Amino acid sequence: MSAISEVPAPRRDVRDARGDFPILREQVHGRPLVYLDSGASAQKPRQVIDAISRFYETGYSNVHRGVHALSQRATVAYEAARAKVAGLLNARRVEEIVFVRGTTEGLNLVAQSWGRANLGPGDEVVVTEMEHHSGIVPWQLVCEATGATLVAMRLDARGAIAEGEIARCIGPKTKMVSVIHVSNALGTVNPVHEIAAAARAVGALVMVDGAQAVPHMAVDVQALDCDFYVFSGHKLYGPTGIGALWGRYELLATMPPWQGGGDMIERVSFAGTTYAAPPARFEAGTPDIAGAVGLAAAIDYVWSFGYEAIAAYEHELLAYGTEILARVPGLRIIGTAPGKAAILSIHVDGVHPHDLGTILDMDGVAVRVGHHCAQPVMDAFGVSATTRASLAIYNDRSDLDRLAAALEKAIGLLR
Ligand code: 7TS
């Protein structure tokens, strides 16, 4: 195993990021592209694209199997990526990092492996009303299979967990608390440490969905005091098809495999099979090797600016966007929790978000419209969908000016 990667000192100005993204020079419907859909997936910088090409051209082979030089080279690169992710999350051990397809797969892994082994009738799994569907449905499936019950903490009018809900929902029956770190529909940043303390007090575990957190803020799983943390590479400027699950080693070591196949065993025979130690136990089959290499390049890329600068830049941008959108007549922002991150979810009375999104697209402005895989959030706010602008390091004030102008024009046409 490689040693956990150290976080290097920042060496670049985040204001220079935009030039690293070739796709941002594209025109859409004859207009320069304004990309405000990074919450769905972030664009890729040259550094990540090149790292993946370089790996396929000079270092590619299958991992963990061959004695030949290329297989060893690929294995070194794959395991170095694991060490990089361990550094990103401040894991205690590199072996605590399991490569998965993304956030969705990580949540399903814990629900199926830990959940099936540990949940039963009378037990409760606590989530929030602001979970992405991937933080709800895997738990519903395992609750149906085991007889456990799913409980949801309610939201207040700002889109934060309502006062008293943590104490109301987390109690002696709670076995798992699974919460979104940053809401993809609202931008709310949840008080994970406080939730973890409440869970600890009743002996429950805590799983955190970090899909919308790792692109925007430094994450330290030891400081959060959680048990599992998961994210997707593609929202962090990395490739699709790769993500990582962090789990406390002692917990991973007690969990049964959830998929069987090559690479996850110790010894296979028809008399019985024994399983490899984590993380291999949870990585059956050939993994997304180039994806892991691309994810490592994405982490290096983000570290080249440093999270402090990224968070400061994006907060300034969010404040600017909030201010100019407030001047657009008829528009309301959904999700106003203090300290929120990177998301502007917009509601316009009497205008359907799909019409709004289509007109914005004709202006070259890419936003996401719909329920954002968070239908309970839409229910809590009494809307069917929102128009969502989500920010990344390559956005600037001119993008938000274009958004506001396009929205004003579209609302004028549609009302
Ligand atoms: N959790 C959160 C908080 C998310 O925002 C998403 C994707 C997921 C989980 C699922 O991630 P995946 O990589 O496994 O698909 N969110 C969005 C979104 O907001 N718009 O498109 C996808």
XYZ file of C-alpha atoms in Angstrom, residues 70-358:
289
model
C 2.806 -2.861 -17.285
C 0.481 -4.626 -14.877
C 2.700 -3.539 -12.041
C 2.826 0.015 -13.390
C -0.986 0.119 -13.580
C -1.291 -1.328 -10.078
C 1.062 1.318 -8.703
C -0.993 4.074 -10.379
C -4.291 2.601 -9.135
C -3.038 2.247 -5.563
C -1.480 5.731 -5.659
C -4.945 7.042 -6.545
C -6.328 5.299 -3.447
C -3.660 7.005 -1.322
C -4.628 10.338 -2.909
C -8.287 9.850 -1.961
C -7.203 8.906 1.578
C -5.375 12.260 1.720
C -8.402 14.104 0.334
C -10.678 12.819 3.097
C -8.030 12.607 5.847
C -8.585 8.864 6.297
C -6.562 7.061 8.970
C -5.509 4.290 6.592
C -5.305 3.876 2.822
C -7.172 0.550 3.237
C -10.223 2.533 4.342
C -10.801 3.713 0.753
C -12.998 1.500 -1.447
C -13.272 2.483 -5.106
C -16.869 2.461 -6.312
C -18.720 3.679 -9.398
C -19.900 6.776 -7.572
C -22.005 8.031 -4.686
C -24.965 5.877 -5.659
C -22.931 2.681 -5.590
C -21.264 3.590 -2.284
C -24.618 4.145 -0.585
C -25.960 0.869 -1.987
C -22.822 -0.950 -0.837
C -23.242 0.159 2.774
C -27.022 -0.351 2.749
C -26.699 -3.876 1.329
C -23.582 -5.062 3.146
C -23.795 -3.344 6.525
C -27.592 -2.927 6.465
C -28.560 -6.519 5.731
C -26.157 -7.780 8.386
C -27.139 -5.301 11.091
C -30.739 -4.131 10.673
C -33.904 -5.860 11.820
C -37.504 -5.193 12.876
C -37.733 -2.314 15.364
C -34.492 -0.703 14.143
C -34.546 2.746 12.549
C -32.510 4.361 9.805
C -32.652 8.167 9.987
C -32.219 10.382 6.920
C -33.260 13.967 6.088
C -35.980 15.234 3.778
C -33.241 16.771 1.651
C -31.504 13.537 0.636
C -30.822 12.815 -3.013
C -32.847 9.753 -4.068
C -29.629 7.736 -3.792
C -29.662 8.489 -0.054
C -33.266 7.329 0.297
C -34.001 4.395 -2.015
C -31.058 2.128 -1.001
C -32.221 2.456 2.619
C -35.868 1.844 1.642
C -34.793 -1.341 -0.139
C -32.864 -2.641 2.852
C -35.618 -1.596 5.272
C -38.125 -3.583 3.185
C -35.807 -6.593 3.283
C -35.029 -6.446 7.013
C -38.163 -4.971 8.614
C -36.350 -1.829 9.766
C -38.042 1.589 9.504
C -36.889 4.705 7.648
C -37.377 8.029 9.476
C -36.826 11.468 7.885
C -35.789 14.680 9.670
C -38.005 17.531 8.433
C -36.843 20.804 6.884
C -37.619 24.383 7.855
C -38.601 27.195 5.484
C -34.965 27.967 4.674
C -34.195 24.394 3.722
C -32.180 23.493 6.820
C -32.944 20.586 9.177
C -35.711 22.050 11.367
C -35.020 22.947 14.992
C -35.463 19.946 17.296
C -35.540 17.356 14.492
C -32.162 15.837 15.331
C -33.286 15.157 18.905
C -36.789 14.050 17.788
C -35.578 11.528 15.205
C -32.332 10.124 16.608
C -33.060 7.885 19.586
C -32.563 4.426 21.095
C -34.028 2.645 18.024
C -31.648 4.419 15.629
C -28.973 2.166 14.137
C -27.851 4.322 11.195
C -28.045 8.038 10.398
C -27.414 8.692 6.701
C -27.230 12.369 5.728
C -26.326 14.491 2.767
C -23.378 16.797 3.543
C -24.414 19.513 1.053
C -27.870 19.440 -0.558
C -27.829 19.295 -4.360
C -31.276 20.893 -4.559
C -30.824 23.643 -1.943
C -27.114 24.122 -1.231
C -27.709 23.630 2.515
C -24.594 22.499 4.410
C -25.645 20.089 7.151
C -24.143 20.118 10.675
C -22.613 16.663 10.263
C -20.522 16.866 13.410
C -23.575 17.699 15.548
C -25.586 14.911 13.895
C -22.708 12.478 14.465
C -22.574 13.425 18.157
C -26.314 12.697 18.505
C -25.850 9.370 16.707
C -22.827 8.420 18.842
C -24.827 9.127 22.005
C -27.287 6.363 21.061
C -24.687 3.998 19.582
C -25.765 4.565 15.945
C -23.482 4.840 12.914
C -23.287 7.820 10.563
C -22.997 7.754 6.782
C -22.420 10.966 4.827
C -23.221 11.604 1.161
C -20.445 13.990 0.159
C -21.253 14.231 -3.570
C -21.854 17.990 -3.393
C -19.330 18.697 -0.647
C -15.963 17.503 -1.997
C -16.048 19.865 -4.994
C -16.453 22.879 -2.710
C -14.900 22.338 0.720
C -12.151 20.471 2.531
C -13.535 17.277 4.065
C -11.974 15.653 7.120
C -13.740 12.432 8.051
C -11.930 12.266 11.395
C -13.057 15.774 12.359
C -16.623 15.056 11.181
C -16.525 11.901 13.326
C -18.623 9.911 10.848
C -18.319 6.201 9.970
C -18.807 6.189 6.179
C -18.313 8.968 3.620
C -18.923 8.688 -0.113
C -18.471 10.895 -3.189
C -18.390 10.784 -7.001
C -15.312 11.690 -9.053
C -17.272 13.311 -11.877
C -18.535 16.190 -9.749
C -14.946 16.881 -8.632
C -13.626 17.576 -12.173
C -12.741 13.889 -12.549
C -14.106 11.241 -14.921
C -17.441 9.443 -14.684
C -17.584 5.837 -13.471
C -15.360 6.315 -10.424
C -15.976 7.435 -6.869
C -14.848 6.446 -3.433
C -16.348 5.132 -0.235
C -14.444 5.750 2.981
C -15.315 3.591 5.981
C -13.721 3.085 9.384
C -11.450 0.095 8.926
C -12.832 -1.784 11.946
C -16.335 -1.528 10.427
C -15.313 -2.489 6.898
C -13.514 -5.488 8.357
C -16.766 -6.775 9.907
C -18.877 -6.290 6.778
C -19.731 -9.121 4.359
C -19.048 -8.772 0.626
C -21.948 -7.472 -1.443
C -20.726 -8.568 -4.884
C -18.712 -11.693 -5.612
C -16.055 -12.199 -8.246
C -12.381 -11.872 -8.984
C -10.039 -9.904 -6.740
C -12.295 -9.986 -3.660
C -11.417 -13.462 -2.436
C -8.711 -15.073 -0.352
C -9.341 -18.690 -1.417
C -12.131 -20.153 -3.553
C -13.211 -23.774 -3.474
C -16.520 -25.608 -3.752
C -16.202 -26.475 -0.090
C -16.371 -22.775 0.712
C -14.786 -19.428 -0.120
C -12.987 -16.982 2.127
C -12.818 -13.292 1.411
C -10.012 -10.782 1.084
C -9.560 -8.029 3.647
C -10.940 -4.531 2.844
C -10.767 -2.733 0.497
C -10.331 -5.648 -1.972
C -13.330 -7.458 -0.396
C -15.587 -4.744 -1.851
C -13.932 -4.377 -5.264
C -15.010 -7.472 -7.202
C -13.974 -7.531 -10.856
C -11.762 -5.272 -12.949
C -12.171 -1.765 -11.554
C -12.242 1.541 -13.441
C -8.460 1.801 -13.470
C -8.162 4.815 -15.772
C -11.006 6.398 -13.817
C -8.990 6.123 -10.615
C -5.976 7.679 -12.366
C -8.227 10.494 -13.613
C -9.670 10.986 -10.133
C -6.161 11.289 -8.688
C -5.379 13.953 -11.316
C -8.589 15.772 -10.369
C -7.577 15.780 -6.696
C -4.138 17.159 -7.620
C -5.916 19.777 -9.709
C -8.164 20.914 -6.854
C -5.208 20.883 -4.451
C -3.256 23.139 -6.815
C -5.677 25.940 -5.813
C -6.450 24.766 -2.283
C -9.904 24.401 -0.767
C -9.652 27.612 1.214
C -9.343 29.669 -1.961
C -11.968 27.597 -3.790
C -14.517 28.032 -0.987
C -13.833 31.768 -0.664
C -14.118 32.303 -4.436
C -17.334 30.316 -4.763
C -18.944 31.970 -1.728
C -18.228 35.381 -3.187
C -19.752 34.236 -6.482
C -22.809 32.801 -4.717
C -23.364 36.070 -2.835
C -23.112 38.014 -6.097
C -25.545 35.642 -7.854
C -28.013 35.795 -4.958
C -27.908 39.596 -5.046
C -28.458 40.032 -8.788
C -31.145 37.346 -9.004
C -33.050 39.101 -6.201
C -33.495 42.003 -8.632
C -35.196 39.846 -11.277
C -38.945 40.473 -10.897
C -41.096 37.455 -9.971
C -38.203 35.191 -9.026
C -37.769 33.421 -5.696
C -34.754 31.469 -4.465
C -35.520 28.157 -2.760
C -32.893 27.239 -0.179
C -31.697 30.160 1.916
C -29.958 28.427 4.818
C -27.053 30.446 6.221
C -23.643 29.288 5.003
C -25.085 27.403 2.010
C -22.851 26.360 -0.894
C -22.750 26.735 -4.693
C -26.457 26.236 -5.539
C -29.079 28.726 -6.729
C -32.448 26.968 -6.985
C -35.002 29.246 -8.622
C -38.799 29.258 -8.581
C -40.932 31.563 -10.715
C -44.675 31.580 -10.017
C -46.715 30.581 -13.062
C -43.707 29.583 -15.183
C -42.725 25.970 -15.731
C -39.000 25.342 -15.156
C -38.767 23.260 -18.349
C -39.898 26.245 -20.436
C -37.461 28.464 -18.560
C -34.584 26.000 -19.038
C -35.280 25.647 -22.762
